[in-house]
PDB file of C-alpha atoms in Angstrom:
ATOM      1  CA  MET A   1     -75.978 -70.005-156.265  1.00 40.00           C
ATOM      2  CA  GLU A   2     -77.563 -73.770-156.069  1.00 45.00           C
ATOM      3  CA  VAL A   3     -79.492 -73.582-152.560  1.00 46.00           C
ATOM      4  CA  ARG A   4     -81.431 -70.462-154.821  1.00 47.00           C
ATOM      5  CA  LEU A   5     -81.724 -72.180-157.747  1.00 52.00           C
ATOM      6  CA  SER A   6     -83.221 -74.814-155.741  1.00 58.00           C
ATOM      7  CA  MET A   7     -86.043 -72.697-154.312  1.00 63.00           C
ATOM      8  CA  ASP A   8     -86.910 -71.205-157.678  1.00 82.00           C
ATOM      9  CA  MET A   9     -87.746 -74.287-159.005  1.00 88.00           C
ATOM     10  CA  ILE A  10     -90.045 -74.400-156.350  1.00 91.00           C
ATOM     11  CA  GLY A  11     -93.870 -74.007-158.431  1.00 91.00           C
ATOM     12  CA  LYS A  12     -92.221 -74.071-161.470  1.00 93.00           C
ATOM     13  CA  VAL A  13     -93.664 -76.989-164.764  1.00 95.00           C
ATOM     14  CA  LEU A  14     -91.212 -79.280-166.615  1.00 96.00           C
ATOM     15  CA  GLY A  15     -91.736 -80.408-169.986  1.00 94.00           C
ATOM     16  CA  ASN A  16     -95.173 -78.442-169.275  1.00 95.00           C
ATOM     17  CA  ARG A  17     -95.708 -81.657-167.133  1.00 97.00           C
ATOM     18  CA  TYR A  18     -94.589 -82.030-164.064  1.00 97.00           C
ATOM     19  CA  GLU A  19     -95.119 -79.583-161.278  1.00 97.00           C
ATOM     20  CA  ILE A  20     -92.540 -78.857-158.503  1.00 96.00           C
ATOM     21  CA  ILE A  21     -94.122 -79.054-154.990  1.00 96.00           C
ATOM     22  CA  GLU A  22     -91.302 -79.208-152.881  1.00 94.00           C
ATOM     23  CA  GLU A  23     -87.376 -80.552-152.571  1.00 93.00           C
ATOM     24  CA  ILE A  24     -86.293 -83.698-151.302  1.00 90.00           C
ATOM     25  CA  GLY A  25     -82.427 -84.257-151.532  1.00 84.00           C
ATOM     26  CA  ILE A  26     -79.831 -83.093-152.925  1.00 82.00           C
ATOM     27  CA  GLY A  27     -76.155 -84.913-154.471  1.00 73.00           C
ATOM     28  CA  GLY A  28     -73.147 -84.368-155.807  1.00 70.00           C
ATOM     29  CA  MET A  29     -74.788 -84.408-159.344  1.00 77.00           C
ATOM     30  CA  ALA A  30     -78.334 -83.334-159.263  1.00 82.00           C
ATOM     31  CA  THR A  31     -81.354 -81.905-156.746  1.00 89.00           C
ATOM     32  CA  VAL A  32     -83.915 -84.346-156.391  1.00 91.00           C
ATOM     33  CA  TYR A  33     -88.039 -82.370-156.153  1.00 95.00           C
ATOM     34  CA  LYS A  34     -91.239 -83.839-155.711  1.00 96.00           C
ATOM     35  CA  ALA A  35     -93.432 -83.189-158.146  1.00 97.00           C
ATOM     36  CA  ARG A  36     -97.216 -84.299-159.868  1.00 98.00           C
ATOM     37  CA  ASP A  37     -97.750 -85.262-162.974  1.00 97.00           C
ATOM     38  CA  ARG A  38    -100.401 -83.512-164.384  1.00 97.00           C
ATOM     39  CA  ILE A  39    -101.178 -85.784-167.036  1.00 97.00           C
ATOM     40  CA  LEU A  40    -101.743 -89.450-164.674  1.00 97.00           C
ATOM     41  CA  ASN A  41    -102.410 -86.818-161.731  1.00 96.00           C
ATOM     42  CA  ARG A  42     -99.135 -88.718-159.622  1.00 97.00           C
ATOM     43  CA  PHE A  43     -96.903 -87.146-157.378  1.00 97.00           C
ATOM     44  CA  VAL A  44     -93.045 -88.437-159.039  1.00 97.00           C
ATOM     45  CA  ALA A  45     -89.424 -87.568-157.756  1.00 95.00           C
ATOM     46  CA  VAL A  46     -87.777 -84.908-160.632  1.00 94.00           C
ATOM     47  CA  LYS A  47     -83.607 -85.425-160.110  1.00 90.00           C
ATOM     48  CA  VAL A  48     -82.226 -82.209-161.887  1.00 90.00           C
ATOM     49  CA  LEU A  49     -79.097 -82.328-162.719  1.00 86.00           C
ATOM     50  CA  LYS A  50     -76.613 -79.244-161.857  1.00 83.00           C
ATOM     51  CA  SER A  51     -75.889 -77.124-163.858  1.00 79.00           C
ATOM     52  CA  GLU A  52     -72.334 -77.870-163.982  1.00 77.00           C
ATOM     53  CA  PHE A  53     -73.372 -80.888-165.479  1.00 76.00           C
ATOM     54  CA  SER A  54     -76.039 -79.359-167.514  1.00 73.00           C
ATOM     55  CA  ASN A  55     -73.637 -77.581-169.992  1.00 74.00           C
ATOM     56  CA  ASP A  56     -71.444 -80.560-170.916  1.00 77.00           C
ATOM     57  CA  SER A  57     -73.017 -81.794-174.138  1.00 78.00           C
ATOM     58  CA  GLU A  58     -71.109 -85.515-173.997  1.00 78.00           C
ATOM     59  CA  PHE A  59     -71.891 -85.603-170.545  1.00 77.00           C
ATOM     60  CA  ILE A  60     -76.072 -84.811-171.458  1.00 81.00           C
ATOM     61  CA  LYS A  61     -75.962 -87.450-174.170  1.00 80.00           C
ATOM     62  CA  ARG A  62     -74.387 -90.079-172.433  1.00 76.00           C
ATOM     63  CA  PHE A  63     -76.316 -89.782-169.312  1.00 77.00           C
ATOM     64  CA  GLN A  64     -80.154 -89.660-171.783  1.00 80.00           C
ATOM     65  CA  VAL A  65     -78.807 -92.955-172.849  1.00 79.00           C
ATOM     66  CA  GLU A  66     -78.366 -94.016-169.382  1.00 74.00           C
ATOM     67  CA  ALA A  67     -81.603 -92.854-168.336  1.00 81.00           C
ATOM     68  CA  GLN A  68     -83.320 -94.613-171.117  1.00 82.00           C
ATOM     69  CA  SER A  69     -81.423 -97.821-170.030  1.00 80.00           C
ATOM     70  CA  ALA A  70     -82.918 -97.616-167.407  1.00 82.00           C
ATOM     71  CA  ALA A  71     -86.442 -96.574-167.648  1.00 85.00           C
ATOM     72  CA  SER A  72     -86.581-100.390-169.475  1.00 85.00           C
ATOM     73  CA  LEU A  73     -86.058-102.270-165.663  1.00 88.00           C
ATOM     74  CA  SER A  74     -88.844-103.239-164.323  1.00 91.00           C
ATOM     75  CA  HIS A  75     -88.495-105.091-160.803  1.00 95.00           C
ATOM     76  CA  GLN A  76     -89.785-104.210-156.870  1.00 95.00           C
ATOM     77  CA  ASN A  77     -86.517-103.553-155.946  1.00 96.00           C
ATOM     78  CA  ILE A  78     -85.337-101.021-158.889  1.00 95.00           C
ATOM     79  CA  VAL A  79     -86.555 -97.334-158.702  1.00 93.00           C
ATOM     80  CA  SER A  80     -88.438 -97.503-161.915  1.00 92.00           C
ATOM     81  CA  VAL A  81     -87.656 -94.150-164.159  1.00 91.00           C
ATOM     82  CA  TYR A  82     -90.373 -92.816-166.409  1.00 93.00           C
ATOM     83  CA  ASP A  83     -89.043 -90.536-168.045  1.00 91.00           C
ATOM     84  CA  VAL A  84     -86.422 -88.304-169.527  1.00 89.00           C
ATOM     85  CA  GLY A  85     -86.885 -84.727-170.476  1.00 90.00           C
ATOM     86  CA  ASN A  86     -84.850 -80.701-171.243  1.00 90.00           C
ATOM     87  CA  ASP A  87     -86.566 -78.242-170.615  1.00 92.00           C
ATOM     88  CA  ASP A  88     -84.568 -74.835-170.948  1.00 88.00           C
ATOM     89  CA  GLY A  89     -81.637 -76.667-170.611  1.00 86.00           C
ATOM     90  CA  LYS A  90     -82.250 -78.044-167.345  1.00 89.00           C
ATOM     91  CA  HIS A  91     -82.165 -81.790-168.030  1.00 89.00           C
ATOM     92  CA  TYR A  92     -84.123 -84.343-165.447  1.00 91.00           C
ATOM     93  CA  ILE A  93     -84.877 -87.759-165.208  1.00 91.00           C
ATOM     94  CA  VAL A  94     -88.772 -88.694-163.837  1.00 94.00           C
ATOM     95  CA  MET A  95     -88.622 -91.617-161.309  1.00 93.00           C
ATOM     96  CA  GLU A  96     -91.210 -93.291-159.055  1.00 93.00           C
ATOM     97  CA  LEU A  97     -91.327 -91.531-155.979  1.00 94.00           C
ATOM     98  CA  ILE A  98     -90.742 -93.324-152.918  1.00 92.00           C
ATOM     99  CA  GLU A  99     -91.409 -92.730-149.649  1.00 89.00           C
ATOM    100  CA  GLY A 100     -88.534 -93.975-147.128  1.00 92.00           C
ATOM    101  CA  LYS A 101     -85.479 -93.280-145.810  1.00 92.00           C
ATOM    102  CA  THR A 102     -81.893 -93.604-147.817  1.00 93.00           C
ATOM    103  CA  LEU A 103     -80.252 -97.116-146.140  1.00 96.00           C
ATOM    104  CA  LYS A 104     -77.535 -94.872-145.189  1.00 95.00           C
ATOM    105  CA  ASP A 105     -79.808 -92.873-142.983  1.00 94.00           C
ATOM    106  CA  VAL A 106     -80.853 -96.243-141.521  1.00 96.00           C
ATOM    107  CA  ILE A 107     -76.997 -97.349-140.827  1.00 96.00           C
ATOM    108  CA  THR A 108     -76.262 -94.245-139.406  1.00 95.00           C
ATOM    109  CA  GLU A 109     -79.606 -94.231-137.058  1.00 95.00           C
ATOM    110  CA  ASN A 110     -78.917 -97.956-135.543  1.00 94.00           C
ATOM    111  CA  LYS A 111     -75.122 -97.644-136.060  1.00 91.00           C
ATOM    112  CA  LYS A 112     -75.769-101.470-137.290  1.00 93.00           C
ATOM    113  CA  LEU A 113     -79.073-103.948-138.984  1.00 97.00           C
ATOM    114  CA  PRO A 114     -79.835-107.283-137.152  1.00 96.00           C
ATOM    115  CA  TRP A 115     -77.688-109.285-139.428  1.00 97.00           C
ATOM    116  CA  GLN A 116     -81.885-111.095-140.460  1.00 96.00           C
ATOM    117  CA  ASP A 117     -82.085-107.927-141.623  1.00 96.00           C
ATOM    118  CA  ALA A 118     -79.400-106.801-143.004  1.00 97.00           C
ATOM    119  CA  VAL A 119     -79.261-110.167-145.350  1.00 97.00           C
ATOM    120  CA  LYS A 120     -82.964-109.145-145.810  1.00 97.00           C
ATOM    121  CA  ILE A 121     -82.021-106.277-147.372  1.00 98.00           C
ATOM    122  CA  ALA A 122     -79.034-107.400-149.394  1.00 98.00           C
ATOM    123  CA  ALA A 123     -80.687-110.506-150.801  1.00 98.00           C
ATOM    124  CA  GLN A 124     -83.615-107.445-152.688  1.00 98.00           C
ATOM    125  CA  ILE A 125     -80.423-105.427-153.826  1.00 98.00           C
ATOM    126  CA  ALA A 126     -79.182-108.565-155.048  1.00 98.00           C
ATOM    127  CA  SER A 127     -82.632-109.348-156.938  1.00 97.00           C
ATOM    128  CA  GLY A 128     -82.277-105.974-158.757  1.00 96.00           C
ATOM    129  CA  LEU A 129     -78.830-106.488-159.552  1.00 96.00           C
ATOM    130  CA  ASN A 130     -79.444-109.582-161.320  1.00 96.00           C
ATOM    131  CA  GLN A 131     -82.657-107.913-163.321  1.00 95.00           C
ATOM    132  CA  ALA A 132     -80.678-105.088-163.953  1.00 93.00           C
ATOM    133  CA  HIS A 133     -77.691-107.648-164.900  1.00 93.00           C
ATOM    134  CA  LYS A 134     -79.777-109.721-167.262  1.00 92.00           C
ATOM    135  CA  ASN A 135     -80.282-106.715-169.562  1.00 89.00           C
ATOM    136  CA  HIS A 136     -77.021-106.294-169.713  1.00 88.00           C
ATOM    137  CA  ILE A 137     -77.375-102.911-167.361  1.00 88.00           C
ATOM    138  CA  ILE A 138     -74.668-102.291-164.864  1.00 89.00           C
ATOM    139  CA  HIS A 139     -74.853 -99.589-161.583  1.00 90.00           C
ATOM    140  CA  ARG A 140     -71.447 -98.809-160.940  1.00 87.00           C
ATOM    141  CA  ASP A 141     -72.297 -96.399-157.507  1.00 88.00           C
ATOM    142  CA  ILE A 142     -73.418 -99.534-155.709  1.00 94.00           C
ATOM    143  CA  LYS A 143     -74.058 -98.005-152.291  1.00 94.00           C
ATOM    144  CA  PRO A 144     -75.966 -97.233-149.057  1.00 95.00           C
ATOM    145  CA  HIS A 145     -76.742 -93.220-150.391  1.00 91.00           C
ATOM    146  CA  ASN A 146     -78.344 -95.565-153.596  1.00 90.00           C
ATOM    147  CA  ILE A 147     -80.496 -97.795-151.932  1.00 95.00           C
ATOM    148  CA  ILE A 148     -84.149 -96.032-150.172  1.00 95.00           C
ATOM    149  CA  ILE A 149     -85.360 -98.611-147.866  1.00 96.00           C
ATOM    150  CA  THR A 150     -89.250 -98.568-147.545  1.00 95.00           C
ATOM    151  CA  LYS A 151     -91.668 -98.211-144.658  1.00 92.00           C
ATOM    152  CA  ASP A 152     -92.229-101.611-145.597  1.00 92.00           C
ATOM    153  CA  GLY A 153     -88.819-102.713-145.617  1.00 92.00           C
ATOM    154  CA  VAL A 154     -88.247-103.277-149.138  1.00 96.00           C
ATOM    155  CA  ALA A 155     -85.256-102.335-150.627  1.00 97.00           C
ATOM    156  CA  LYS A 156     -85.467-100.779-154.196  1.00 96.00           C
ATOM    157  CA  VAL A 157     -82.188 -99.293-156.162  1.00 94.00           C
ATOM    158  CA  THR A 158     -82.056 -96.429-158.001  1.00 89.00           C
ATOM    159  CA  ASP A 159     -79.424 -94.425-160.104  1.00 83.00           C
ATOM    160  CA  PHE A 160     -78.911 -96.798-162.377  1.00 77.00           C
ATOM    161  CA  GLY A 161     -76.090 -95.667-165.225  1.00 60.00           C
ATOM    162  CA  ILE A 162     -75.592 -92.869-164.058  1.00 66.00           C
ATOM    163  CA  ALA A 163     -72.452 -93.330-162.579  1.00 57.00           C
ATOM    164  CA  LYS A 164     -71.278 -94.792-166.568  1.00 58.00           C
ATOM    165  CA  ALA A 165     -72.666 -91.431-167.596  1.00 54.00           C
ATOM    166  CA  VAL A 166     -70.514 -89.757-164.826  1.00 54.00           C
ATOM    167  CA  SER A 167     -67.264 -91.903-165.582  1.00 52.00           C
ATOM    168  CA  ASN A 168     -67.471 -91.636-169.279  1.00 48.00           C
ATOM    169  CA  SER A 169     -67.504 -87.109-168.802  1.00 44.00           C
ATOM    170  CA  THR A 170     -64.739 -84.677-169.870  1.00 38.00           C
ATOM    171  CA  ILE A 171     -66.073 -83.497-166.146  1.00 37.00           C
ATOM    172  CA  ASN A 172     -63.679 -84.331-163.471  1.00 39.00           C
ATOM    173  CA  ALA A 173     -66.762 -85.499-161.762  1.00 42.00           C
ATOM    174  CA  PHE A 174     -63.883 -86.867-158.086  1.00 41.00           C
ATOM    175  CA  GLY A 175     -65.466 -84.955-155.899  1.00 41.00           C
ATOM    176  CA  SER A 176     -69.070 -86.230-156.833  1.00 44.00           C
ATOM    177  CA  THR A 177     -67.491 -89.992-155.912  1.00 50.00           C
ATOM    178  CA  ILE A 178     -65.916 -89.120-152.439  1.00 47.00           C
ATOM    179  CA  GLY A 179     -68.568 -90.781-150.786  1.00 57.00           C
ATOM    180  CA  SER A 180     -68.720 -93.436-153.554  1.00 85.00           C
ATOM    181  CA  VAL A 181     -64.847 -94.492-153.062  1.00 89.00           C
ATOM    182  CA  HIS A 182     -65.418 -96.330-149.660  1.00 92.00           C
ATOM    183  CA  TYR A 183     -67.520 -99.126-152.113  1.00 94.00           C
ATOM    184  CA  PHE A 184     -65.341 -98.925-155.245  1.00 91.00           C
ATOM    185  CA  SER A 185     -64.408-102.403-156.741  1.00 92.00           C
ATOM    186  CA  PRO A 186     -60.446-102.981-157.078  1.00 92.00           C
ATOM    187  CA  GLU A 187     -60.850-102.648-160.804  1.00 90.00           C
ATOM    188  CA  HIS A 188     -63.423 -99.647-160.323  1.00 86.00           C
ATOM    189  CA  ALA A 189     -60.451 -97.854-158.582  1.00 86.00           C
ATOM    190  CA  ARG A 190     -58.092 -98.789-160.346  1.00 85.00           C
ATOM    191  CA  GLY A 191     -59.577 -97.275-162.920  1.00 82.00           C
ATOM    192  CA  GLY A 192     -60.714-100.144-164.947  1.00 80.00           C
ATOM    193  CA  TYR A 193     -62.776-102.317-167.290  1.00 84.00           C
ATOM    194  CA  THR A 194     -66.051-102.749-164.454  1.00 83.00           C
ATOM    195  CA  ASP A 195     -68.601-105.164-165.175  1.00 89.00           C
ATOM    196  CA  GLU A 196     -71.569-106.968-163.394  1.00 92.00           C
ATOM    197  CA  LYS A 197     -69.007-108.375-161.045  1.00 95.00           C
ATOM    198  CA  SER A 198     -68.224-104.833-159.771  1.00 94.00           C
ATOM    199  CA  ASP A 199     -71.834-104.331-158.305  1.00 95.00           C
ATOM    200  CA  ILE A 200     -71.159-107.579-156.552  1.00 97.00           C
ATOM    201  CA  TYR A 201     -68.041-106.304-154.836  1.00 97.00           C
ATOM    202  CA  SER A 202     -70.035-103.242-153.919  1.00 96.00           C
ATOM    203  CA  LEU A 203     -72.967-104.605-152.452  1.00 98.00           C
ATOM    204  CA  GLY A 204     -70.391-106.781-150.784  1.00 98.00           C
ATOM    205  CA  VAL A 205     -68.998-103.858-148.574  1.00 98.00           C
ATOM    206  CA  VAL A 206     -72.868-102.405-148.204  1.00 98.00           C
ATOM    207  CA  LEU A 207     -73.162-106.344-146.365  1.00 98.00           C
ATOM    208  CA  TYR A 208     -70.059-105.778-144.570  1.00 98.00           C
ATOM    209  CA  GLU A 209     -71.355-101.973-143.229  1.00 97.00           C
ATOM    210  CA  MET A 210     -74.907-103.662-142.582  1.00 97.00           C
ATOM    211  CA  VAL A 211     -73.637-105.892-139.941  1.00 97.00           C
ATOM    212  CA  THR A 212     -70.349-104.369-138.638  1.00 97.00           C
ATOM    213  CA  GLY A 213     -71.210-100.500-138.443  1.00 96.00           C
ATOM    214  CA  LYS A 214     -67.989-100.038-139.754  1.00 95.00           C
ATOM    215  CA  LEU A 215     -66.860 -99.708-143.610  1.00 95.00           C
ATOM    216  CA  PRO A 216     -63.933-102.598-144.200  1.00 94.00           C
ATOM    217  CA  PHE A 217     -61.580 -99.731-145.489  1.00 93.00           C
ATOM    218  CA  GLU A 218     -61.502 -95.598-144.195  1.00 90.00           C
ATOM    219  CA  ASP A 219     -58.332 -93.498-144.603  1.00 90.00           C
ATOM    220  CA  GLU A 220     -58.078 -89.555-145.236  1.00 88.00           C
ATOM    221  CA  THR A 221     -57.905 -89.368-148.658  1.00 89.00           C
ATOM    222  CA  PRO A 222     -60.468 -90.810-151.637  1.00 89.00           C
ATOM    223  CA  VAL A 223     -57.150 -92.448-153.457  1.00 91.00           C
ATOM    224  CA  ALA A 224     -55.900 -94.067-149.937  1.00 91.00           C
ATOM    225  CA  VAL A 225     -58.895 -95.383-149.752  1.00 91.00           C
ATOM    226  CA  ALA A 226     -58.725 -96.598-152.815  1.00 90.00           C
ATOM    227  CA  LEU A 227     -55.425 -97.855-152.855  1.00 92.00           C
ATOM    228  CA  LYS A 228     -56.737-100.231-149.344  1.00 92.00           C
ATOM    229  CA  HIS A 229     -58.977-101.286-152.115  1.00 93.00           C
ATOM    230  CA  LEU A 230     -56.438-102.374-154.666  1.00 91.00           C
ATOM    231  CA  HIS A 231     -53.981-104.033-152.156  1.00 92.00           C
ATOM    232  CA  ASP A 232     -55.726-104.722-148.666  1.00 92.00           C
ATOM    233  CA  GLU A 233     -57.655-107.482-146.711  1.00 93.00           C
ATOM    234  CA  PRO A 234     -60.439-106.676-145.243  1.00 94.00           C
ATOM    235  CA  LYS A 235     -61.062-107.455-141.184  1.00 95.00           C
ATOM    236  CA  SER A 236     -63.595-110.768-140.850  1.00 97.00           C
ATOM    237  CA  PRO A 237     -66.992-109.055-140.615  1.00 97.00           C
ATOM    238  CA  ILE A 238     -67.117-111.852-137.758  1.00 97.00           C
ATOM    239  CA  ASN A 239     -63.841-109.813-135.336  1.00 97.00           C
ATOM    240  CA  LEU A 240     -66.087-106.454-135.569  1.00 96.00           C
ATOM    241  CA  SER A 241     -70.030-108.522-135.251  1.00 96.00           C
ATOM    242  CA  PRO A 242     -69.239-112.466-133.290  1.00 96.00           C
ATOM    243  CA  ASP A 243     -73.244-112.780-133.567  1.00 95.00           C
ATOM    244  CA  ILE A 244     -72.909-113.246-137.023  1.00 96.00           C
ATOM    245  CA  PRO A 245     -73.322-116.591-138.626  1.00 96.00           C
ATOM    246  CA  GLN A 246     -69.557-117.565-140.134  1.00 96.00           C
ATOM    247  CA  SER A 247     -71.784-118.557-143.344  1.00 96.00           C
ATOM    248  CA  LEU A 248     -72.658-114.714-143.537  1.00 97.00           C
ATOM    249  CA  ASN A 249     -68.823-113.915-143.049  1.00 98.00           C
ATOM    250  CA  ASP A 250     -68.155-115.743-145.901  1.00 97.00           C
ATOM    251  CA  ILE A 251     -70.014-114.454-148.163  1.00 98.00           C
ATOM    252  CA  ILE A 252     -69.227-111.482-147.672  1.00 98.00           C
ATOM    253  CA  LEU A 253     -65.645-111.815-148.181  1.00 98.00           C
ATOM    254  CA  LYS A 254     -66.900-113.971-151.490  1.00 98.00           C
ATOM    255  CA  ALA A 255     -68.625-111.370-152.605  1.00 98.00           C
ATOM    256  CA  MET A 256     -65.544-108.892-151.613  1.00 97.00           C
ATOM    257  CA  GLN A 257     -62.578-110.670-153.355  1.00 97.00           C
ATOM    258  CA  LYS A 258     -60.106-108.579-154.964  1.00 95.00           C
ATOM    259  CA  GLU A 259     -59.834-110.421-158.249  1.00 94.00           C
ATOM    260  CA  VAL A 260     -62.937-110.743-160.249  1.00 95.00           C
ATOM    261  CA  ALA A 261     -62.625-114.827-160.636  1.00 95.00           C
ATOM    262  CA  ASN A 262     -62.899-115.166-157.100  1.00 97.00           C
ATOM    263  CA  ARG A 263     -66.089-113.587-156.626  1.00 97.00           C
ATOM    264  CA  TYR A 264     -69.815-114.744-157.281  1.00 98.00           C
ATOM    265  CA  PRO A 265     -70.218-115.222-160.783  1.00 96.00           C
ATOM    266  CA  SER A 266     -73.469-113.805-160.661  1.00 97.00           C
ATOM    267  CA  ALA A 267     -76.003-111.681-158.065  1.00 97.00           C
ATOM    268  CA  GLN A 268     -77.677-114.403-158.468  1.00 98.00           C
ATOM    269  CA  ALA A 269     -75.879-116.857-157.231  1.00 98.00           C
ATOM    270  CA  MET A 270     -75.360-114.024-153.908  1.00 98.00           C
ATOM    271  CA  TYR A 271     -79.174-113.845-153.815  1.00 98.00           C
ATOM    272  CA  THR A 272     -79.115-118.348-153.189  1.00 97.00           C
ATOM    273  CA  ASP A 273     -76.788-118.145-151.003  1.00 97.00           C
ATOM    274  CA  LEU A 274     -78.198-115.032-149.025  1.00 97.00           C
ATOM    275  CA  THR A 275     -81.491-116.475-149.154  1.00 96.00           C
ATOM    276  CA  LYS A 276     -80.110-120.069-147.658  1.00 96.00           C
ATOM    277  CA  ILE A 277     -79.008-118.539-144.762  1.00 95.00           C
ATOM    278  CA  LEU A 278     -82.233-117.060-143.855  1.00 89.00           C
ATOM    279  CA  ARG A 279     -84.622-120.028-144.266  1.00 87.00           C
ATOM    280  CA  ARG A 280     -81.527-121.436-142.011  1.00 85.00           C
ATOM    281  CA  SER A 281     -82.242-119.285-139.048  1.00 78.00           C
ATOM    282  CA  LYS A 282     -85.702-119.687-139.011  1.00 75.00           C
ATOM    283  CA  GLU A 283     -85.530-123.254-138.765  1.00 66.00           C
TER     284      GLU A 283
END
């Protein structure tokens, strides 16, 4: 039914403004389309919520609040949100259209990335997170699937705030977080309070995966993976990729500390350490 619905959307105009051209992606919560903004005559990405989410009024309220918060963010490493709307029960977000691939696709294609490239990408993500955190917006679902790498190698973080709307929802959204659990902070896995440092932990996991080609914790079920985040220590990335500098190994493990107080105090602090490594590698 979802497939038919996505085909039915082609050619539709949402909000008397956004003409749907083609489907460009599908996720656990929404389908993403390329569309033309008839007023500004430009291409945009329109994310349309799946019907099971659209029927939950409490979720929709939170979703709209979070989307409007995300729209206040302006940064070169964050996908811009232009608009949020509802057309005949179809709830949607209008975003900057990025030509590129998800970081997950990049990792899958390359197995792992040269550590210098991984550090450049992580530094850009940290820069975007720092901007969001300064505006009191926490992502809560940092993973390679939510990071787009443009053709020019610019990393852009998308889906700010949507994870919060899901986690607060009456819907059992665990099905849509199965991929995410590999990147959850221990406090998120526990169902506890999450803040800026939860994003820092998740960025540590993303960087771990970029340089090793592996996730720090794997198991057969999401619950088992969550328990490993809570109780197990990851293998040092340098043991899996001996070519990385010790300083990079230390950054990843600091970001991934179980205790919130032992992680980086801010995304800015992590960004500073990442850029130091890049500078040293050029000397």
